[in-house]
Tab-separated table of C-alpha atoms in Angstrom:
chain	number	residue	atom	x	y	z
A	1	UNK	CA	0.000	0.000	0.000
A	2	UNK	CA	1.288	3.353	-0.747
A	3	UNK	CA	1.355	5.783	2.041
A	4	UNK	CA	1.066	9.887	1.870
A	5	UNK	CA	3.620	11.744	2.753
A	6	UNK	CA	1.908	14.384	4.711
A	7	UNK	CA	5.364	16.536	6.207
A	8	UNK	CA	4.710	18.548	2.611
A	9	UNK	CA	1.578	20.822	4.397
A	10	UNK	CA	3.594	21.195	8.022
A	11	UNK	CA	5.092	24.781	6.819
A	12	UNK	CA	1.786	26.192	6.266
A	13	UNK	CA	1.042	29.138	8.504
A	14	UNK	CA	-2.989	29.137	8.282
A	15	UNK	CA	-3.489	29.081	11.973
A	16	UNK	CA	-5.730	31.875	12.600
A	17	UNK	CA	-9.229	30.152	12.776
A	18	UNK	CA	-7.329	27.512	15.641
A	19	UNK	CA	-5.623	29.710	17.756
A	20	UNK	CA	-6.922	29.699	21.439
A	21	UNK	CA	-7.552	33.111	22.823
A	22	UNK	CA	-9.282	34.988	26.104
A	23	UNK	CA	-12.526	35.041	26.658
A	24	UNK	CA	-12.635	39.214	27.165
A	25	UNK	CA	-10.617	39.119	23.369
A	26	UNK	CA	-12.846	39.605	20.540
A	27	UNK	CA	-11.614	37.146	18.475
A	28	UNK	CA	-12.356	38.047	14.729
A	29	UNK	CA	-11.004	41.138	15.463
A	30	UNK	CA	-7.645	39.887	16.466
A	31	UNK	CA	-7.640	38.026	14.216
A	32	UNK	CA	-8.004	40.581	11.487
A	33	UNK	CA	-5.220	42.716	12.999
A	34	UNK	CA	-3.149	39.984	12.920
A	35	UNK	CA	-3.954	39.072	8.830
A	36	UNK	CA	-3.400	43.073	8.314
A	37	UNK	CA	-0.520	42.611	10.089
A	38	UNK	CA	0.877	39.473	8.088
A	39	UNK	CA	-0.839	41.665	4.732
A	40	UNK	CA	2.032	44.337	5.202
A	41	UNK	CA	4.576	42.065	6.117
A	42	UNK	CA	4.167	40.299	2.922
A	43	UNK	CA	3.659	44.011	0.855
A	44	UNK	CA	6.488	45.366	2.358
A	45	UNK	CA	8.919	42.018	1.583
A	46	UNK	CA	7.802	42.063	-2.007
A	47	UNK	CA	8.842	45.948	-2.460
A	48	UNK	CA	12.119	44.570	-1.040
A	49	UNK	CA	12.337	42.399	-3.584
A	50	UNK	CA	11.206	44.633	-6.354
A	51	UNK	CA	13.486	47.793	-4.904
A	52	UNK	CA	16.803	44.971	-5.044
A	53	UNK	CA	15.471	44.253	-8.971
A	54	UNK	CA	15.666	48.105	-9.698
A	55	UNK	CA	19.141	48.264	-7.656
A	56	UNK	CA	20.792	45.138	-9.901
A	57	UNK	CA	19.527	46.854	-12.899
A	58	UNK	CA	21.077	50.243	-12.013
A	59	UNK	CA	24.282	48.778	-11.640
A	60	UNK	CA	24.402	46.401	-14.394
A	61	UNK	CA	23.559	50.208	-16.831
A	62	UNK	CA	25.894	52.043	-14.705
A	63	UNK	CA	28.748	49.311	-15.346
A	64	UNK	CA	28.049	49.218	-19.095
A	65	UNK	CA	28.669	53.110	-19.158
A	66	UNK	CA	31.636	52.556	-17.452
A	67	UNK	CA	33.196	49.756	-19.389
A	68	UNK	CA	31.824	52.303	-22.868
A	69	UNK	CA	34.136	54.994	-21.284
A	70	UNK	CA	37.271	52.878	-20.425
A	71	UNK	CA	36.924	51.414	-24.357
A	72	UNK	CA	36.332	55.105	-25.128
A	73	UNK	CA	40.499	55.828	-23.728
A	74	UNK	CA	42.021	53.124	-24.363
A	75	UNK	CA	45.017	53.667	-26.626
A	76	UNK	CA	45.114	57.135	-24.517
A	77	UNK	CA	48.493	59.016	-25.766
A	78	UNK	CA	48.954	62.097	-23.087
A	79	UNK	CA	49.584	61.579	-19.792
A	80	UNK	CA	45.567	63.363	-18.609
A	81	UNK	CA	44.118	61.154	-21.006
A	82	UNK	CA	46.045	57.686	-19.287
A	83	UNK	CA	44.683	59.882	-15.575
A	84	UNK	CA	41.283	59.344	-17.105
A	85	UNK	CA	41.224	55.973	-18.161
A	86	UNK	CA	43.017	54.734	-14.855
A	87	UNK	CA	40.339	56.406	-13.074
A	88	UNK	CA	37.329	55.203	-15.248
A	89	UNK	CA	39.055	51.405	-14.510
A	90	UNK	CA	38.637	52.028	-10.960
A	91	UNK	CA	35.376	52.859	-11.345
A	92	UNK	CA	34.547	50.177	-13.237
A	93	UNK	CA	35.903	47.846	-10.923
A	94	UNK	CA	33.896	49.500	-7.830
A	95	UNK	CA	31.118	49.086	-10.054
A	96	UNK	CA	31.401	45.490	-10.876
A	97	UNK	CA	31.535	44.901	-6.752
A	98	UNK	CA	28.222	46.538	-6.623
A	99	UNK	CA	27.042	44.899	-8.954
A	100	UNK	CA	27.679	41.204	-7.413
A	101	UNK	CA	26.207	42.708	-4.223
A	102	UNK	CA	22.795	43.511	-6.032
A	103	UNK	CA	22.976	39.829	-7.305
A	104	UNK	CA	23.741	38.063	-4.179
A	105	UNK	CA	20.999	40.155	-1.988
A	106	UNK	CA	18.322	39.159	-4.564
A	107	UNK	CA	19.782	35.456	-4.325
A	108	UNK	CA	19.356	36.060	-0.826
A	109	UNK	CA	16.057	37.833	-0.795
A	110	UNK	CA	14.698	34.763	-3.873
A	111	UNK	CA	15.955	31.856	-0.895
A	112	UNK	CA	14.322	33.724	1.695
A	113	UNK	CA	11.422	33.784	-0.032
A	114	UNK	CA	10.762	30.056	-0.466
A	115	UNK	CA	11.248	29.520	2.399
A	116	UNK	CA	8.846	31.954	4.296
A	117	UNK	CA	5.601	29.599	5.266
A	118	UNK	CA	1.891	29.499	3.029
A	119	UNK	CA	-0.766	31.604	4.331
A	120	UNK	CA	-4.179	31.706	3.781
A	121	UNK	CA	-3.366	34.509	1.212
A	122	UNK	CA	-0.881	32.589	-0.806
A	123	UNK	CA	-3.202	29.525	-0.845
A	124	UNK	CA	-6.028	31.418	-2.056
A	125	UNK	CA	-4.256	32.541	-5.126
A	126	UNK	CA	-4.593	31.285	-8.528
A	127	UNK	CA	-3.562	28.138	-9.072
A	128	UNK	CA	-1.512	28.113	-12.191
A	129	UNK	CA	0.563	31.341	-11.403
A	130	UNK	CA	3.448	30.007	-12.279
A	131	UNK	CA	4.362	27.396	-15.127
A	132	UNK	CA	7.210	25.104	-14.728
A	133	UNK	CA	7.439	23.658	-18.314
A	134	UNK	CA	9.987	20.669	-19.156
A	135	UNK	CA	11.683	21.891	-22.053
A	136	UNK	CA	14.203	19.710	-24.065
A	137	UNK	CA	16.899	21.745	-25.278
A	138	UNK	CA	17.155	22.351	-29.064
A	139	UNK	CA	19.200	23.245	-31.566
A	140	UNK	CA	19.863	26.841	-32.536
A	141	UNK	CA	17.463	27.497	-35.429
A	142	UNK	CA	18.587	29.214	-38.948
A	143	UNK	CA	17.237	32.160	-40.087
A	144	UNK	CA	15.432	30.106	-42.787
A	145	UNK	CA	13.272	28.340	-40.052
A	146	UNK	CA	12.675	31.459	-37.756
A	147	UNK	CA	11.467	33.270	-41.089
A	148	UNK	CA	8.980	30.102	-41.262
A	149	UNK	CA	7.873	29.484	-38.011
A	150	UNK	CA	7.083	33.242	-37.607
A	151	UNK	CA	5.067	32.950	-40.558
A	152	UNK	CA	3.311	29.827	-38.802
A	153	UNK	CA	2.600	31.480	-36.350
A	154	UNK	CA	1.249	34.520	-37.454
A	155	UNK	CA	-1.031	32.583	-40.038
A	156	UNK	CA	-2.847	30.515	-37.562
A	157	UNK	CA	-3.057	32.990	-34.959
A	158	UNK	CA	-2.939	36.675	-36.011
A	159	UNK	CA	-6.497	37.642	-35.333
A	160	UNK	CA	-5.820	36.488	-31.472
A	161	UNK	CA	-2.679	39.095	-31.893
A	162	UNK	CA	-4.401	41.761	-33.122
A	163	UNK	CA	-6.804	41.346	-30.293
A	164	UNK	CA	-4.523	41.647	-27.672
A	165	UNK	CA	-2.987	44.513	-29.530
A	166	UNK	CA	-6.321	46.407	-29.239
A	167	UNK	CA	-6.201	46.056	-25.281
A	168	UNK	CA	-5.976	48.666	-22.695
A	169	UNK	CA	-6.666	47.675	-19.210
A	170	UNK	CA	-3.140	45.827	-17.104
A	171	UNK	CA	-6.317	43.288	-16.442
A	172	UNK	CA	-7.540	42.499	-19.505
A	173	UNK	CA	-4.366	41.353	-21.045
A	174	UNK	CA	-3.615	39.316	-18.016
A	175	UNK	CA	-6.983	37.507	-18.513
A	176	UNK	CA	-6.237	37.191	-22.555
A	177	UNK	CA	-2.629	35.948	-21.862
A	178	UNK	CA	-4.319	33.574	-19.504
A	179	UNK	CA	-6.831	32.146	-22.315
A	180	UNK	CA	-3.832	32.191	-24.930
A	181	UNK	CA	-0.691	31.134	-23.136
A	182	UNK	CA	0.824	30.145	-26.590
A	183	UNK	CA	0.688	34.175	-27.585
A	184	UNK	CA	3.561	34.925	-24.533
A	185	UNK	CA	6.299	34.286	-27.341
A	186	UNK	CA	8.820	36.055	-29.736
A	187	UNK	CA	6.654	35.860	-32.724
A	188	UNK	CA	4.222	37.972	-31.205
A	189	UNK	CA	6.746	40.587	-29.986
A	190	UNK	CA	7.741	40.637	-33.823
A	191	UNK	CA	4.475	40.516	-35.144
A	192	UNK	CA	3.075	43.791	-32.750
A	193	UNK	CA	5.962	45.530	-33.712
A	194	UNK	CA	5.537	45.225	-37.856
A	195	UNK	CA	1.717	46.323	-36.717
A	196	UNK	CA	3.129	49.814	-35.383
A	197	UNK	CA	5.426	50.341	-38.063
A	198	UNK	CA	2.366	49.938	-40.531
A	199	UNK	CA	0.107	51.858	-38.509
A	200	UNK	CA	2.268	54.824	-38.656
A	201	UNK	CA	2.102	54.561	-42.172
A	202	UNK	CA	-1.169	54.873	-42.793
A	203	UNK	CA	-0.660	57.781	-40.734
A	204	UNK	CA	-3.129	56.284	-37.530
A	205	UNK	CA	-1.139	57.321	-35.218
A	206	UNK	CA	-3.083	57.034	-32.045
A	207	UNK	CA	-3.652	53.488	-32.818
A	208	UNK	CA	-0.283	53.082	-33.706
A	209	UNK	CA	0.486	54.080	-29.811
A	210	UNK	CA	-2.318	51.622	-28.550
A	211	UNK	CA	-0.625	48.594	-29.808
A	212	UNK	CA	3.012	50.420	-28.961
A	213	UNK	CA	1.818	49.811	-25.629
A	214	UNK	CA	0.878	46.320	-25.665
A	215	UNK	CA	4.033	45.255	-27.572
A	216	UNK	CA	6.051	46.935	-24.857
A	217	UNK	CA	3.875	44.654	-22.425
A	218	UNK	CA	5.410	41.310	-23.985
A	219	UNK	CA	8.978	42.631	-24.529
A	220	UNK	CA	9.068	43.346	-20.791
A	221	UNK	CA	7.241	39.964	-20.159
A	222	UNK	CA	9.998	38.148	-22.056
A	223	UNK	CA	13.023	39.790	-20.572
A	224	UNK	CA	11.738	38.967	-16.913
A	225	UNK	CA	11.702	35.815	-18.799
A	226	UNK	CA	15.255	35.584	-19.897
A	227	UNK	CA	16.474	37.248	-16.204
A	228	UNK	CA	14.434	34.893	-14.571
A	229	UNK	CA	15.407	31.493	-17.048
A	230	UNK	CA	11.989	30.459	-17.431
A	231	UNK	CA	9.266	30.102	-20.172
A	232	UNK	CA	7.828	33.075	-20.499
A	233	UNK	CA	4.131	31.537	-20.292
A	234	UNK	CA	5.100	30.830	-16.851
A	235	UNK	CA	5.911	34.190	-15.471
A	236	UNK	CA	3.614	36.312	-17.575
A	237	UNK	CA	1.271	36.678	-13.976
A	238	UNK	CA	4.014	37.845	-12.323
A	239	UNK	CA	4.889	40.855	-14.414
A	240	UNK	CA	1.466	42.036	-14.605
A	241	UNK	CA	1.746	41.456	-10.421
A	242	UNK	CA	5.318	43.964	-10.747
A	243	UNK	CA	3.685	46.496	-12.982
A	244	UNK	CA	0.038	46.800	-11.337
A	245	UNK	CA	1.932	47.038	-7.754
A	246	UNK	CA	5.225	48.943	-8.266
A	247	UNK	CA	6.470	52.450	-7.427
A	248	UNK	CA	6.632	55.289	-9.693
A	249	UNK	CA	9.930	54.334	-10.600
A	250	UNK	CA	9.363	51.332	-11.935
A	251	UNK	CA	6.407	52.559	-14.003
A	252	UNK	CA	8.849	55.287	-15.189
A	253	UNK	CA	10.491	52.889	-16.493
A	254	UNK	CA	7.833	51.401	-17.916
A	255	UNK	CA	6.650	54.463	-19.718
A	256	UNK	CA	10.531	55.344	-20.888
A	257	UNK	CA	11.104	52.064	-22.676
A	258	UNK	CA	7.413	52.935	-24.198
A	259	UNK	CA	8.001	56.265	-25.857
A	260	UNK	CA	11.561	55.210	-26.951
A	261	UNK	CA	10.030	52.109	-29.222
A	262	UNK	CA	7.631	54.603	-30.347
A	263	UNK	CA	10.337	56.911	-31.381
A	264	UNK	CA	11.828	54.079	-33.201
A	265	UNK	CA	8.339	53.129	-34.531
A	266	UNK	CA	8.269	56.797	-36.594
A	267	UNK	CA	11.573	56.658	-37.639
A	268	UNK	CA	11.354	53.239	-39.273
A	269	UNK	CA	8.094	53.895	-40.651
A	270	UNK	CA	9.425	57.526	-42.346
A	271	UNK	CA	12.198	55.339	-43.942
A	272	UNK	CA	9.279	53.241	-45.733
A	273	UNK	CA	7.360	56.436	-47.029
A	274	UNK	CA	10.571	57.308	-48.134
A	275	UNK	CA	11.909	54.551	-49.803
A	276	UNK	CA	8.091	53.981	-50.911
A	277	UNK	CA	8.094	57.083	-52.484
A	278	UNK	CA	11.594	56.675	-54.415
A	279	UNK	CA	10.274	53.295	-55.562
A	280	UNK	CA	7.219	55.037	-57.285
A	281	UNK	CA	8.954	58.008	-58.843
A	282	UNK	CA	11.706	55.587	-60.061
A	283	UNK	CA	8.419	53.454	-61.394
A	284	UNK	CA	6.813	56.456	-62.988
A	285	UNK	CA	9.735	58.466	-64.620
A	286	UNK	CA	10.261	54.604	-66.174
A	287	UNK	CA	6.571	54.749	-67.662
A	288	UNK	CA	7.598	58.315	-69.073
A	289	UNK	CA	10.802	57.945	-70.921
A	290	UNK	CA	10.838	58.390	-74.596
A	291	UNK	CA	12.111	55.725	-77.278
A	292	UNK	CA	15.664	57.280	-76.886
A	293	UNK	CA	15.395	56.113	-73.059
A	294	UNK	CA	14.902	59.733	-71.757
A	295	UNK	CA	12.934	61.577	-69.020
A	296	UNK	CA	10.654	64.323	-70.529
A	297	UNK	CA	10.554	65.770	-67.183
A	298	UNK	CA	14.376	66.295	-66.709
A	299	UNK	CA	14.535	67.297	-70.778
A	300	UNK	CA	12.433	69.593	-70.143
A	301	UNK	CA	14.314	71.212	-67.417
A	302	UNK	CA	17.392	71.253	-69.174
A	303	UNK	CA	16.420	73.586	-72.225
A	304	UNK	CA	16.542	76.970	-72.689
A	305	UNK	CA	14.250	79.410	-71.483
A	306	UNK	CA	12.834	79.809	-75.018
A	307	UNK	CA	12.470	76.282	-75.772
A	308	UNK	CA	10.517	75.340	-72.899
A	309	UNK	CA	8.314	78.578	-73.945
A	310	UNK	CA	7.677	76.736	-77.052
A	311	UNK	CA	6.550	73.550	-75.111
A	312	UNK	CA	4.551	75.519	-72.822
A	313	UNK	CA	2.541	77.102	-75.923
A	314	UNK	CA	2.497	74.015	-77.884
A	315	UNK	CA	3.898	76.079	-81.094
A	316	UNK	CA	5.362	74.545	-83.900
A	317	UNK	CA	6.757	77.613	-85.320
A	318	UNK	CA	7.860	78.990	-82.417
A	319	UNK	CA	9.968	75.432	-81.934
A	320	UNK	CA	11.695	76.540	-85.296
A	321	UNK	CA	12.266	79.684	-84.883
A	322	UNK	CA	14.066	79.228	-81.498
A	323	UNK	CA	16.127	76.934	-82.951
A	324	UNK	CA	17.173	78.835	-86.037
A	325	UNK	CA	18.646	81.713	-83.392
A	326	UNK	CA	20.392	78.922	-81.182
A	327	UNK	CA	24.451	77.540	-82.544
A	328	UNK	CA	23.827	74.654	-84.812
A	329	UNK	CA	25.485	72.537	-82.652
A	330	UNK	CA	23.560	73.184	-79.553
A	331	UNK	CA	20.372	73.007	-81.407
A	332	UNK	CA	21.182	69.578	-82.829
A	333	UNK	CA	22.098	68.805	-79.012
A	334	UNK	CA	18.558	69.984	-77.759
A	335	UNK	CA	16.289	69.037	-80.570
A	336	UNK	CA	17.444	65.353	-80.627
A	337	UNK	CA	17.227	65.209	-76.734
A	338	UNK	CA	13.607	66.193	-77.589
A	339	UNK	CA	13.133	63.404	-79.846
A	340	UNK	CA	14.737	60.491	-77.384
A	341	UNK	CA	12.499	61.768	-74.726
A	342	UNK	CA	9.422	61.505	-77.043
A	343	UNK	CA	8.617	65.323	-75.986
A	344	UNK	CA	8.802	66.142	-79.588
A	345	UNK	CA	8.636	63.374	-82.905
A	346	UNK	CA	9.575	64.166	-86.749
A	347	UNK	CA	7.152	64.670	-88.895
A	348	UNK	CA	6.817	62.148	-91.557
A	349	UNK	CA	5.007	63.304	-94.883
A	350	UNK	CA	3.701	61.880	-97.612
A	351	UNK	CA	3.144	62.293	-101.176
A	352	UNK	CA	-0.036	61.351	-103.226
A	353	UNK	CA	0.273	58.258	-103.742
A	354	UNK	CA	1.061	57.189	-100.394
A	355	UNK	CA	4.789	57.034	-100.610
A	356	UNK	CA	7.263	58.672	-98.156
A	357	UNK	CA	9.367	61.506	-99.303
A	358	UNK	CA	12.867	62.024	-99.288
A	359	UNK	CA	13.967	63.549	-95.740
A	360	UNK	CA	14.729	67.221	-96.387
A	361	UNK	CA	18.785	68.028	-95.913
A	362	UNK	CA	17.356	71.439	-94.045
A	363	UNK	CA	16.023	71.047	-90.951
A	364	UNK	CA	13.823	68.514	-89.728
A	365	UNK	CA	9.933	69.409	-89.231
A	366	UNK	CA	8.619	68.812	-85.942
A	367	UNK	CA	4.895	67.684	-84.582
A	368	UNK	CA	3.506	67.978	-80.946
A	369	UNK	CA	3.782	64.338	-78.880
A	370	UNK	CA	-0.437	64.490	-77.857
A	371	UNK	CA	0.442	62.595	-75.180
A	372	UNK	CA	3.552	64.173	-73.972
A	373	UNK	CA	2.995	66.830	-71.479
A	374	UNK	CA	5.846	69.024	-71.062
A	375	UNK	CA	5.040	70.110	-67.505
C-alpha cells in the first residue's frame, strides 16, 4: 500500500481560525489585525524584492557606461588622457563589486522567499501562477526556419494578436494571456511591432500608440523571462503582479522604454514612405521615358528658357524659330534630346500616292507628342 507523505503541508502558517484566545478578546477582530498585520509584512517584503530588482539593474547600466568609457580611452596618448582611463578602470571595478552585491541580496532575498511559510493569502491565489514547463533543449534554429515558423505562427493565430494589440486595461491582457498562453512568445513581440510600423504609415497614429503599448507589455514579459530562465508563459502573472503594484519608478520605467520604441516606430516607418516614395517616382519616370530612353521631365528642365516657352505654348513655329537663333550645334544637341524623350517626334510626310518623301537636308519638321505633357 502506498502511504502519503503528509510533512509537505507542516510549513503552512494558516493558523488563525485555531488559535486559542481569552474570553474578554474579541476574536475576529484579532484576528483581522493579525492578517493586516501578516498583509504588510508580505507588501512590504515584495517591495524589497522589487526595490533589489531596480538596484541590480542600475548597476548592471551604470557598469556598461563605465566599461563604454574605459573602451572610449584606451590607446590614450597624453599623460591626462592615461589619468582618465586609470580612473574610469577604478570605477569600473567599484562598479562590478556593486554589482555582485545587487545579485547576491536578490539570491538572498529569492531563498528567503521560499522559504517563508503558506498563508491563507498565498493559498487562495490562482492556481496556475506560475508554469514550470519541461523543455528539451534544441538546436539553434537558422534564419530560414525562424522566417517560417514566424510565418506559422502569425497565419494561424494573427487575429488572437491583433486582439490583444487592441487592449488597454493591465487586467484584460492578463486575462487574454491567460486564455492564450501560446501568444507569450517572440513571434508575437515581432508581429506587434511590424503592426506599429504599418500603422504609422497609414498615418493612424493614435492606434499606432495603442498597440506600442501592448508590444512593450510582452517585450518586458519576455526579458523577466530571460532574467528569470523560465518560459515566459510561466511568469507572464508575475509581471502584470510587478507592474500593477510597483512604485513610480518602476512605471517610469515602464513608460521610458514605451516612448523610446515609439520613437523608433516613426523613424522606421518615415524610412518606408521614403523609400516607398523613391520606388514610385523611379516606377513612374520609367513609364515616361521616350524611345531614346529619356525623361521628358528632366529634358524639359534642361532647355533653354525659349524652348521650354515653345513647349509651354504648344507652337510649332515657335519650336523653329528658337532653334534657327540657337548655334547649330547646340540646337542639334537639344532638338534630338527632344526626340529620345518623345517630348517632340519628326514629322513624316507623304506624297499622293502614299509614298514617303525624301527627308529634307534642311532642318527637320517637328509635330507635338499628344500625349507628352511638357510640364
Amino acid at each position: 500500500m502506498t502511504t502519503i507523505d503528509y510533512s509537505v503541508w507542516d510549513h503552512i502558517e494558516v493558523s488563525d481560525d485555531e488559535d486559542d484566545t481569552h474570553p474578554n478578546i474579541d476574536t475576529p477582530s484579532l484576528f483581522r489585525w493579525r492578517h493586516q498585520a501578516r498583509v504588510e509584512r508580505m507588501e512590504a517584503f515584495q517591495k524589497k524584492g522589487v526595490d533589489l530588482e531596480k538596484s541590480l539593474s542600475e548597476a548592471k547600466k551604470k557598469l556598461l557606461e563605465a566599461q563604454l568609457r574605459v573602451k572610449e580611452l584606451e590607446g590614450a596618448s597624453t599623460d591626462e588622457a592615461k589619468k582618465k582611463l586609470e580612473a574610469a578602470k577604478n570605477q569600473e571595478k567599484q562598479l562590478r563589486k556593486e554589482e555582485r552585491s545587487c545579485e547576491k541580496k536578490l539570491e538572498e532575498h529569492r531563498r528567503e522567499e521560499k522559504k517563508m511559510p503558506w498563508n491563507v493569502d498565498t493559498l487562495s491565489k490562482e492556481g496556475f501562477s506560475k508554469s514550470v514547463l519541461n523543455v528539451k533543449p534544441v538546436k539553434e534554429e537558422t534564419e530560414e526556419e525562424k522566417e517560417q515558423k514566424h510565418k506559422t505562427f502569425v497565419e494561424k493565430y494573427e487575429k488572437q494578436i491583433k486582439h490583444f494589440g487592441m487592449l488597454r486595461r493591465w487586467d484584460d491582457s492578463q486575462k487574454f494571456l491567460s486564455d492564450n498562453p501560446h501568444l507569450v512568445c517572440e513571434e508575437t513581440a515581432n508581429y506587434l511591432v511590424i503592426m506599429c510600423i504599418d500603422l504609422e504609415v497609414e498615418e493612424k497614429h493614435a492606434l499606432m500608440e495603442q498597440v506600442a503599448h501592448q508590444t512593450i507589455v510582452m517585450q518586458f514579459i519576455l526579458e523577466l523571462a530571460k532574467s528569470l530562465k523560465v518560459d515566459p508563459r510561466g511568469c507572464f502573472r508575475q509581471f502584470f503582479s510587478k507592474i500593477k503594484t510597483a512604485d513610480q519608478q518602476y512605471q517610469d520605467a515602464f513608460n521610458d522604454e514605451l516612448e523610446s520604441f515609439k520613437e523608433r516606430v516613426r523613424g522606421r516607418a518615415k524610412i518606408r514612405i521614403e523609400k516607398a516614395m523613391k520606388e514610385y517616382e523611379e516606377e513612374e519616370k520609367n513609364k515616361r521615358l521616350g524611345p531614346g530612353g529619356l525623361d521628358p521631365v528632366e529634358v524639359y528642365d534642361s532647355l533653354p528658357p525659349e524652348m521650354q516657352k515653345c513647349f509651354d505654348e504648344k507652337d510649332v513655329q515657335m519650336l523653329q524659330d528658337a532653334i534657327s537663333k540657337l548655334d547649330p550645334t547646340e540646337a542639334k544637341y537639344h532638338m534630338k534630346r527632344c526626340i529620345d524623350s518623345g517630348l517632340w517626334v519628326p514629322n513624316s510626310r507623304t506624297d499622293d500616292d502614299g509614298e514617303k518623301e525624301e527627308e529634307k537636308e534642311e532642318e527637320p519638321q517637328y509635330e507635338e507628342v499628344k500625349t507628352g505633357d511638357a510640364q
